[in-house]
PDB file of C-alpha atoms and ligand atoms in Angstrom:
ATOM      1  CA  MET A   1     -19.210 -91.426 -63.321  1.00 92.00           C
ATOM      2  CA  ILE A   2     -17.410 -88.976 -61.948  1.00 96.00           C
ATOM      3  CA  ARG A   3     -14.452 -90.312 -59.826  1.00 97.00           C
ATOM      4  CA  PRO A   4     -14.265 -87.617 -56.372  1.00 96.00           C
ATOM      5  CA  TYR A   5     -10.254 -88.572 -56.512  1.00 98.00           C
ATOM      6  CA  ILE A   6      -9.289 -87.362 -60.009  1.00 98.00           C
ATOM      7  CA  LEU A   7      -8.806 -83.487 -59.762  1.00 98.00           C
ATOM      8  CA  ALA A   8      -9.359 -83.291 -63.718  1.00 98.00           C
ATOM      9  CA  GLU A   9     -13.210 -85.044 -63.256  1.00 98.00           C
ATOM     10  CA  THR A  10     -14.491 -83.498 -60.084  1.00 97.00           C
ATOM     11  CA  ASN A  11     -15.827 -80.354 -59.148  1.00 97.00           C
ATOM     12  CA  TRP A  12     -16.133 -77.349 -57.032  1.00 97.00           C
ATOM     13  CA  LYS A  13     -19.502 -78.657 -55.308  1.00 96.00           C
ATOM     14  CA  HIS A  14     -17.401 -82.049 -54.563  1.00 94.00           C
ATOM     15  CA  LEU A  15     -14.518 -80.088 -53.297  1.00 96.00           C
ATOM     16  CA  LYS A  16     -15.285 -76.605 -51.391  1.00 94.00           C
ATOM     17  CA  ASP A  17     -15.535 -78.749 -48.518  1.00 92.00           C
ATOM     18  CA  ALA A  18     -13.047 -81.241 -49.273  1.00 93.00           C
ATOM     19  CA  ASN A  19      -9.841 -82.369 -46.877  1.00 95.00           C
ATOM     20  CA  PHE A  20      -7.188 -84.212 -49.043  1.00 97.00           C
ATOM     21  CA  ASN A  21      -4.062 -85.328 -47.641  1.00 95.00           C
ATOM     22  CA  LEU A  22      -1.661 -86.439 -50.371  1.00 98.00           C
ATOM     23  CA  ALA A  23      -1.553 -85.238 -54.031  1.00 98.00           C
ATOM     24  CA  VAL A  24      -0.427 -87.378 -56.803  1.00 98.00           C
ATOM     25  CA  LEU A  25       1.264 -85.562 -59.585  1.00 98.00           C
ATOM     26  CA  PRO A  26       2.098 -87.862 -62.847  1.00 98.00           C
ATOM     27  CA  TRP A  27       4.578 -86.696 -64.955  1.00 98.00           C
ATOM     28  CA  GLY A  28       5.048 -87.662 -68.607  1.00 98.00           C
ATOM     29  CA  ALA A  29       6.691 -86.827 -71.745  1.00 98.00           C
ATOM     30  CA  THR A  30       5.586 -86.611 -75.719  1.00 98.00           C
ATOM     31  CA  GLU A  31       8.358 -88.246 -77.906  1.00 98.00           C
ATOM     32  CA  ALA A  32       8.597 -90.865 -80.870  1.00 98.00           C
ATOM     33  CA  HIS A  33       8.155 -94.333 -79.376  1.00 98.00           C
ATOM     34  CA  ASN A  34       9.374 -96.880 -82.359  1.00 98.00           C
ATOM     35  CA  PHE A  35       7.568 -96.567 -85.297  1.00 98.00           C
ATOM     36  CA  HIS A  36       4.396 -98.109 -83.653  1.00 98.00           C
ATOM     37  CA  LEU A  37       3.324 -96.592 -79.889  1.00 98.00           C
ATOM     38  CA  PRO A  38       1.959 -92.805 -79.986  1.00 98.00           C
ATOM     39  CA  TYR A  39       3.710 -90.427 -78.869  1.00 98.00           C
ATOM     40  CA  ALA A  40       2.148 -89.871 -75.410  1.00 98.00           C
ATOM     41  CA  THR A  41       2.931 -93.490 -74.332  1.00 98.00           C
ATOM     42  CA  ASP A  42       4.599 -92.060 -71.204  1.00 98.00           C
ATOM     43  CA  VAL A  43       1.673 -89.756 -70.574  1.00 98.00           C
ATOM     44  CA  PHE A  44      -0.614 -92.273 -70.912  1.00 98.00           C
ATOM     45  CA  GLU A  45       1.076 -94.935 -68.749  1.00 98.00           C
ATOM     46  CA  ALA A  46       1.476 -92.530 -65.796  1.00 98.00           C
ATOM     47  CA  THR A  47      -2.001 -91.209 -65.842  1.00 98.00           C
ATOM     48  CA  ALA A  48      -3.631 -95.144 -65.801  1.00 98.00           C
ATOM     49  CA  ILE A  49      -1.383 -96.020 -63.221  1.00 98.00           C
ATOM     50  CA  ALA A  50      -2.023 -93.149 -61.199  1.00 98.00           C
ATOM     51  CA  GLU A  51      -5.497 -93.102 -61.707  1.00 98.00           C
ATOM     52  CA  LYS A  52      -5.561 -97.131 -60.756  1.00 98.00           C
ATOM     53  CA  SER A  53      -3.535 -96.598 -57.506  1.00 98.00           C
ATOM     54  CA  GLY A  54      -5.519 -93.744 -56.635  1.00 98.00           C
ATOM     55  CA  GLU A  55      -8.629 -95.904 -56.826  1.00 98.00           C
ATOM     56  CA  ILE A  56      -7.444 -98.677 -54.760  1.00 98.00           C
ATOM     57  CA  ALA A  57      -6.161 -96.544 -52.041  1.00 98.00           C
ATOM     58  CA  TRP A  58      -9.639 -94.375 -51.884  1.00 98.00           C
ATOM     59  CA  LYS A  59     -11.467 -97.638 -51.638  1.00 98.00           C
ATOM     60  CA  LYS A  60      -9.266 -98.401 -48.672  1.00 98.00           C
ATOM     61  CA  GLY A  61     -10.037 -94.467 -47.256  1.00 97.00           C
ATOM     62  CA  ALA A  62      -6.889 -92.819 -48.342  1.00 98.00           C
ATOM     63  CA  LYS A  63      -7.630 -89.144 -49.186  1.00 98.00           C
ATOM     64  CA  VAL A  64      -5.479 -88.764 -52.515  1.00 98.00           C
ATOM     65  CA  VAL A  65      -6.164 -86.800 -55.107  1.00 98.00           C
ATOM     66  CA  ILE A  66      -4.378 -87.641 -58.416  1.00 98.00           C
ATOM     67  CA  LEU A  67      -3.197 -83.693 -60.423  1.00 98.00           C
ATOM     68  CA  PRO A  68      -3.383 -83.719 -64.196  1.00 98.00           C
ATOM     69  CA  THR A  69      -0.558 -85.362 -66.128  1.00 98.00           C
ATOM     70  CA  ILE A  70       2.160 -82.951 -66.825  1.00 98.00           C
ATOM     71  CA  PRO A  71       2.853 -84.179 -70.536  1.00 98.00           C
ATOM     72  CA  PHE A  72       6.308 -82.884 -71.565  1.00 98.00           C
ATOM     73  CA  GLY A  73       9.805 -84.442 -69.894  1.00 98.00           C
ATOM     74  CA  VAL A  74      13.374 -84.162 -70.200  1.00 98.00           C
ATOM     75  CA  ASN A  75      14.681 -84.879 -74.041  1.00 98.00           C
ATOM     76  CA  THR A  76      17.659 -83.043 -74.319  1.00 97.00           C
ATOM     77  CA  GLY A  77      18.819 -86.419 -76.590  1.00 96.00           C
ATOM     78  CA  GLN A  78      16.366 -86.361 -79.141  1.00 95.00           C
ATOM     79  CA  THR A  79      17.051 -82.565 -80.238  1.00 94.00           C
ATOM     80  CA  ASP A  80      16.667 -83.991 -84.213  1.00 94.00           C
ATOM     81  CA  ILE A  81      13.535 -86.270 -83.271  1.00 96.00           C
ATOM     82  CA  TYR A  82      10.813 -84.668 -85.100  1.00 97.00           C
ATOM     83  CA  LEU A  83       8.415 -83.199 -82.543  1.00 97.00           C
ATOM     84  CA  ASP A  84      10.079 -84.601 -79.581  1.00 97.00           C
ATOM     85  CA  MET A  85       9.165 -82.315 -76.750  1.00 98.00           C
ATOM     86  CA  ASN A  86      12.027 -80.934 -74.286  1.00 98.00           C
ATOM     87  CA  LEU A  87      11.600 -79.278 -70.952  1.00 98.00           C
ATOM     88  CA  ASN A  88      14.828 -78.628 -69.446  1.00 98.00           C
ATOM     89  CA  PRO A  89      15.195 -79.932 -65.951  1.00 98.00           C
ATOM     90  CA  SER A  90      15.491 -76.133 -64.640  1.00 98.00           C
ATOM     91  CA  THR A  91      11.933 -75.265 -66.124  1.00 98.00           C
ATOM     92  CA  GLN A  92      10.804 -78.618 -64.479  1.00 98.00           C
ATOM     93  CA  PHE A  93      11.932 -77.821 -61.089  1.00 98.00           C
ATOM     94  CA  LEU A  94       9.985 -73.984 -61.601  1.00 98.00           C
ATOM     95  CA  ILE A  95       6.984 -76.225 -62.794  1.00 98.00           C
ATOM     96  CA  LEU A  96       7.315 -78.303 -59.555  1.00 98.00           C
ATOM     97  CA  LYS A  97       7.543 -75.424 -57.193  1.00 98.00           C
ATOM     98  CA  ASP A  98       4.837 -73.672 -57.992  1.00 98.00           C
ATOM     99  CA  ILE A  99       2.500 -76.798 -58.044  1.00 98.00           C
ATOM    100  CA  ILE A 100       4.224 -77.989 -54.996  1.00 98.00           C
ATOM    101  CA  THR A 101       3.542 -73.625 -53.394  1.00 98.00           C
ATOM    102  CA  VAL A 102      -0.506 -74.298 -54.211  1.00 98.00           C
ATOM    103  CA  LEU A 103      -0.472 -77.691 -52.160  1.00 98.00           C
ATOM    104  CA  ASP A 104       1.709 -76.197 -48.970  1.00 98.00           C
ATOM    105  CA  ARG A 105      -0.451 -73.343 -49.000  1.00 98.00           C
ATOM    106  CA  GLN A 106      -3.427 -75.007 -49.275  1.00 96.00           C
ATOM    107  CA  GLY A 107      -2.777 -77.746 -46.454  1.00 97.00           C
ATOM    108  CA  ILE A 108      -2.190 -80.756 -48.625  1.00 98.00           C
ATOM    109  CA  HIS A 109       1.393 -81.900 -47.094  1.00 98.00           C
ATOM    110  CA  LYS A 110       1.998 -85.156 -48.488  1.00 98.00           C
ATOM    111  CA  PHE A 111       3.097 -85.384 -52.201  1.00 98.00           C
ATOM    112  CA  VAL A 112       4.081 -88.101 -54.796  1.00 98.00           C
ATOM    113  CA  LEU A 113       5.712 -87.609 -58.200  1.00 98.00           C
ATOM    114  CA  LEU A 114       4.733 -90.454 -60.258  1.00 98.00           C
ATOM    115  CA  ASN A 115       7.395 -90.504 -63.117  1.00 98.00           C
ATOM    116  CA  SER A 116       7.172 -92.613 -65.974  1.00 98.00           C
ATOM    117  CA  HIS A 117      10.055 -91.018 -68.694  1.00 98.00           C
ATOM    118  CA  GLY A 118      13.354 -92.163 -67.953  1.00 96.00           C
ATOM    119  CA  GLY A 119      14.862 -88.955 -68.990  1.00 96.00           C
ATOM    120  CA  ASN A 120      13.446 -86.832 -66.196  1.00 98.00           C
ATOM    121  CA  ASN A 121      15.571 -86.769 -62.930  1.00 97.00           C
ATOM    122  CA  TRP A 122      13.563 -85.996 -60.025  1.00 98.00           C
ATOM    123  CA  LYS A 123      16.120 -86.572 -56.889  1.00 98.00           C
ATOM    124  CA  PRO A 124      17.835 -83.381 -57.146  1.00 98.00           C
ATOM    125  CA  ILE A 125      14.803 -81.566 -58.130  1.00 98.00           C
ATOM    126  CA  ILE A 126      13.161 -82.493 -55.142  1.00 98.00           C
ATOM    127  CA  ARG A 127      16.029 -82.463 -52.516  1.00 98.00           C
ATOM    128  CA  GLU A 128      15.897 -78.755 -53.172  1.00 98.00           C
ATOM    129  CA  LEU A 129      12.501 -78.035 -53.144  1.00 98.00           C
ATOM    130  CA  GLY A 130      13.049 -79.848 -49.946  1.00 98.00           C
ATOM    131  CA  LEU A 131      14.854 -76.776 -48.560  1.00 98.00           C
ATOM    132  CA  LEU A 132      12.395 -74.250 -49.710  1.00 98.00           C
ATOM    133  CA  PHE A 133       9.279 -76.469 -48.105  1.00 98.00           C
ATOM    134  CA  PRO A 134      10.104 -77.898 -44.807  1.00 97.00           C
ATOM    135  CA  LYS A 135       6.582 -78.687 -44.112  1.00 97.00           C
ATOM    136  CA  MET A 136       6.304 -80.878 -47.050  1.00 98.00           C
ATOM    137  CA  PHE A 137       6.899 -84.473 -47.729  1.00 98.00           C
ATOM    138  CA  LEU A 138       7.785 -85.002 -50.916  1.00 98.00           C
ATOM    139  CA  SER A 139       8.770 -88.107 -52.528  1.00 98.00           C
ATOM    140  CA  VAL A 140       8.844 -89.825 -56.183  1.00 98.00           C
ATOM    141  CA  VAL A 141       8.327 -93.007 -57.773  1.00 98.00           C
ATOM    142  CA  GLU A 142       9.449 -94.380 -60.764  1.00 98.00           C
ATOM    143  CA  CYS A 143       6.397 -95.960 -61.794  1.00 96.00           C
ATOM    144  CA  LEU A 144       7.498 -98.708 -64.307  1.00 97.00           C
ATOM    145  CA  LYS A 145      10.392 -99.812 -61.763  1.00 97.00           C
ATOM    146  CA  VAL A 146       7.800-100.827 -59.376  1.00 98.00           C
ATOM    147  CA  VAL A 147       8.491-103.848 -59.787  1.00 97.00           C
ATOM    148  CA  ASN A 148      10.840-106.104 -61.665  1.00 97.00           C
ATOM    149  CA  ARG A 149      10.579-106.417 -65.524  1.00 96.00           C
ATOM    150  CA  ASN A 150      12.074-109.492 -66.136  1.00 96.00           C
ATOM    151  CA  ASP A 151       9.598-111.477 -64.399  1.00 97.00           C
ATOM    152  CA  PHE A 152       6.925-110.274 -66.848  1.00 98.00           C
ATOM    153  CA  PHE A 153       8.986-109.827 -70.028  1.00 98.00           C
ATOM    154  CA  ASP A 154      11.390-111.686 -71.849  1.00 96.00           C
ATOM    155  CA  ILE A 155      13.457-109.095 -73.719  1.00 95.00           C
ATOM    156  CA  PRO A 156      15.591-106.927 -72.556  1.00 92.00           C
ATOM    157  CA  GLY A 157      14.896-102.908 -73.470  1.00 95.00           C
ATOM    158  CA  ASP A 158      14.177 -99.553 -72.514  1.00 91.00           C
ATOM    159  CA  HIS A 159      11.967 -97.224 -74.825  1.00 96.00           C
ATOM    160  CA  ALA A 160       9.085 -98.588 -76.956  1.00 97.00           C
ATOM    161  CA  ASP A 161      10.145-101.804 -76.140  1.00 98.00           C
ATOM    162  CA  GLU A 162       8.325-105.397 -75.083  1.00 98.00           C
ATOM    163  CA  MET A 163       6.772-103.561 -71.543  1.00 98.00           C
ATOM    164  CA  GLU A 164       5.736-100.278 -73.414  1.00 98.00           C
ATOM    165  CA  THR A 165       4.274-101.974 -76.001  1.00 98.00           C
ATOM    166  CA  SER A 166       2.831-104.649 -73.913  1.00 98.00           C
ATOM    167  CA  LEU A 167       1.467-102.089 -71.330  1.00 98.00           C
ATOM    168  CA  ILE A 168      -0.151 -99.411 -74.639  1.00 98.00           C
ATOM    169  CA  LEU A 169      -1.981-102.712 -75.665  1.00 98.00           C
ATOM    170  CA  HIS A 170      -3.312-103.360 -72.611  1.00 98.00           C
ATOM    171  CA  LEU A 171      -3.974 -99.622 -72.187  1.00 98.00           C
ATOM    172  CA  LYS A 172      -4.520 -98.336 -75.773  1.00 98.00           C
ATOM    173  CA  PRO A 173      -5.035-100.700 -78.215  1.00 98.00           C
ATOM    174  CA  GLU A 174      -6.712 -98.662 -80.816  1.00 98.00           C
ATOM    175  CA  LEU A 175      -3.346 -96.290 -80.860  1.00 98.00           C
ATOM    176  CA  VAL A 176      -0.365 -99.149 -81.236  1.00 98.00           C
ATOM    177  CA  LEU A 177      -0.239-100.026 -85.304  1.00 98.00           C
ATOM    178  CA  SER A 178      -0.381-103.362 -86.788  1.00 98.00           C
ATOM    179  CA  LYS A 179       2.500-105.783 -85.853  1.00 97.00           C
ATOM    180  CA  GLU A 180       4.202-105.486 -89.279  1.00 98.00           C
ATOM    181  CA  ASN A 181       5.114-101.766 -88.171  1.00 98.00           C
ATOM    182  CA  TRP A 182       7.087-102.572 -85.231  1.00 98.00           C
ATOM    183  CA  GLY A 183      10.813-101.956 -85.806  1.00 97.00           C
ATOM    184  CA  GLU A 184      13.463-103.904 -84.259  1.00 97.00           C
ATOM    185  CA  GLY A 185      14.674-101.462 -81.294  1.00 97.00           C
ATOM    186  CA  LYS A 186      18.135-102.128 -82.242  1.00 97.00           C
ATOM    187  CA  GLU A 187      20.350-100.057 -79.725  1.00 96.00           C
ATOM    188  CA  ARG A 188      24.063 -99.403 -81.026  1.00 96.00           C
ATOM    189  CA  LYS A 189      26.360 -99.520 -78.351  1.00 96.00           C
ATOM    190  CA  ASN A 190      28.837 -97.332 -77.127  1.00 97.00           C
ATOM    191  CA  LYS A 191      32.565 -97.895 -78.284  1.00 97.00           C
ATOM    192  CA  ILE A 192      33.913 -97.291 -74.619  1.00 98.00           C
ATOM    193  CA  LYS A 193      32.860-100.051 -72.549  1.00 97.00           C
ATOM    194  CA  ALA A 194      32.082 -98.064 -69.582  1.00 98.00           C
ATOM    195  CA  PHE A 195      29.007 -96.260 -70.923  1.00 97.00           C
ATOM    196  CA  THR A 196      27.806 -99.448 -71.870  1.00 94.00           C
ATOM    197  CA  GLN A 197      28.395-100.961 -68.800  1.00 95.00           C
ATOM    198  CA  GLY A 198      26.625 -98.559 -66.882  1.00 93.00           C
ATOM    199  CA  TRP A 199      29.100 -96.968 -64.435  1.00 97.00           C
ATOM    200  CA  ALA A 200      30.138 -94.022 -66.350  1.00 98.00           C
ATOM    201  CA  TRP A 201      27.268 -91.998 -68.131  1.00 97.00           C
ATOM    202  CA  THR A 202      27.088 -89.665 -71.119  1.00 97.00           C
ATOM    203  CA  GLU A 203      23.727 -88.611 -72.958  1.00 95.00           C
ATOM    204  CA  ARG A 204      22.536 -90.892 -75.894  1.00 94.00           C
ATOM    205  CA  PRO A 205      22.117 -88.544 -79.014  1.00 95.00           C
ATOM    206  CA  TRP A 206      18.671 -90.544 -79.687  1.00 95.00           C
ATOM    207  CA  SER A 207      19.516 -90.492 -83.564  1.00 95.00           C
ATOM    208  CA  LYS A 208      22.960 -92.040 -83.384  1.00 96.00           C
ATOM    209  CA  ILE A 209      21.937 -95.015 -81.455  1.00 96.00           C
ATOM    210  CA  THR A 210      19.086 -96.036 -82.728  1.00 96.00           C
ATOM    211  CA  GLU A 211      16.836 -96.115 -86.667  1.00 96.00           C
ATOM    212  CA  ASP A 212      13.329 -96.927 -85.477  1.00 97.00           C
ATOM    213  CA  THR A 213      13.260 -94.417 -82.120  1.00 97.00           C
ATOM    214  CA  GLY A 214      13.094 -97.744 -79.985  1.00 97.00           C
ATOM    215  CA  ILE A 215      15.210 -99.575 -77.954  1.00 97.00           C
ATOM    216  CA  GLY A 216      14.434-103.018 -77.206  1.00 97.00           C
ATOM    217  CA  ASN A 217      12.706-105.379 -79.310  1.00 98.00           C
ATOM    218  CA  PRO A 218       8.621-105.387 -79.132  1.00 98.00           C
ATOM    219  CA  ASN A 219       7.823-108.183 -81.054  1.00 97.00           C
ATOM    220  CA  ALA A 220       6.978-110.673 -77.667  1.00 98.00           C
ATOM    221  CA  ALA A 221       5.038-107.505 -76.557  1.00 98.00           C
ATOM    222  CA  THR A 222       1.650-108.878 -75.901  1.00 98.00           C
ATOM    223  CA  LYS A 223      -2.007-107.468 -74.021  1.00 98.00           C
ATOM    224  CA  GLU A 224      -1.895-110.015 -71.470  1.00 98.00           C
ATOM    225  CA  LYS A 225       1.745-109.480 -70.323  1.00 98.00           C
ATOM    226  CA  GLY A 226       0.773-105.332 -70.355  1.00 98.00           C
ATOM    227  CA  GLU A 227      -2.172-106.013 -67.980  1.00 98.00           C
ATOM    228  CA  ARG A 228      -0.460-108.098 -66.148  1.00 98.00           C
ATOM    229  CA  PHE A 229       2.348-105.676 -65.349  1.00 98.00           C
ATOM    230  CA  PHE A 230       0.019-102.977 -65.164  1.00 98.00           C
ATOM    231  CA  ASN A 231      -2.016-104.743 -62.308  1.00 98.00           C
ATOM    232  CA  GLU A 232       0.971-105.869 -60.283  1.00 98.00           C
ATOM    233  CA  ILE A 233       2.315-102.196 -60.512  1.00 98.00           C
ATOM    234  CA  CYS A 234      -1.346-100.591 -59.382  1.00 98.00           C
ATOM    235  CA  LYS A 235      -1.596-102.928 -56.459  1.00 98.00           C
ATOM    236  CA  LYS A 236       1.905-102.097 -55.050  1.00 98.00           C
ATOM    237  CA  ILE A 237       1.813 -97.985 -56.049  1.00 98.00           C
ATOM    238  CA  GLY A 238      -1.868 -98.181 -54.556  1.00 98.00           C
ATOM    239  CA  GLN A 239      -0.796 -99.403 -50.723  1.00 98.00           C
ATOM    240  CA  LEU A 240       1.979 -96.927 -51.084  1.00 98.00           C
ATOM    241  CA  PHE A 241      -0.425 -94.243 -51.332  1.00 98.00           C
ATOM    242  CA  PHE A 242      -2.591 -95.504 -48.689  1.00 98.00           C
ATOM    243  CA  ASP A 243       0.536 -96.115 -46.123  1.00 98.00           C
ATOM    244  CA  ILE A 244       1.471 -92.266 -46.825  1.00 98.00           C
ATOM    245  CA  THR A 245      -2.014 -90.988 -46.062  1.00 98.00           C
ATOM    246  CA  GLU A 246      -1.543 -93.316 -42.897  1.00 97.00           C
ATOM    247  CA  ALA A 247       1.688 -92.258 -42.195  1.00 97.00           C
ATOM    248  CA  ASN A 248       3.098 -89.458 -39.396  1.00 97.00           C
ATOM    249  CA  THR A 249       5.819 -88.159 -41.942  1.00 95.00           C
ATOM    250  CA  GLU A 250       7.382 -86.138 -38.677  1.00 93.00           C
ATOM    251  CA  ASN A 251       7.479 -89.827 -37.311  1.00 95.00           C
ATOM    252  CA  LEU A 252       8.775 -92.282 -39.831  1.00 95.00           C
ATOM    253  CA  TYR A 253      11.890 -93.919 -38.449  1.00 96.00           C
ATOM    254  CA  GLU A 254      11.783 -97.345 -36.144  1.00 92.00           C
TER     255      GLU A 254
HETATM  256 ZN1  LIG B   1       8.240 -94.645 -72.834  1.00 82.30          ZN
END
């Protein structure tokens, strides 16, 4: 069945008289995820969350369209991990600027970027684009941070961990290697405490901080945890899409 709110699936016959007011752009990354998860993990996550959330909003009557997912992200810290792709932040700015130009010209003035990859950093880019496109309402959602992960998962982590393994077990089980292949996702911490505590930041050279490219032990991951987490996220983001389409974005503050 063709979903009318998914741009990649719909067609000119449906679209020539369409009138969307919110466009959603999922943006992921292509990179190693421990030994056992697919390189497109972040792409599958962003796409599935955008599509399900779009469905929820569409069924409430929101005129939302989900654009095709951008598959490459900022991977400046993974230069020596084989076939990890990298788009520089300045390239991302240019890509996003071109996409916003189309939307602005065609009168779709509300926009959500749905990000699933930690290395992508949208706030400075969206701040700058906001100056260039004063008619556009631009926003970003970190789609894996919508709910508190501690309510769903037992072991902390931030890459190819229990959370991501559970999600992919739910979304693409056929692409997850069997459990004996899962690495421990053990992270080597910076010797300078400020960086480990998180109040100072420096790029983490991936191959120096993890053996298997994972950060966070995936051992307790299950399909059921992934499904619950996914559904909660999509419920909240679906409501957000609906709220944005309903809102007068010129008059948001009470
Ligand atoms: Zn990921």
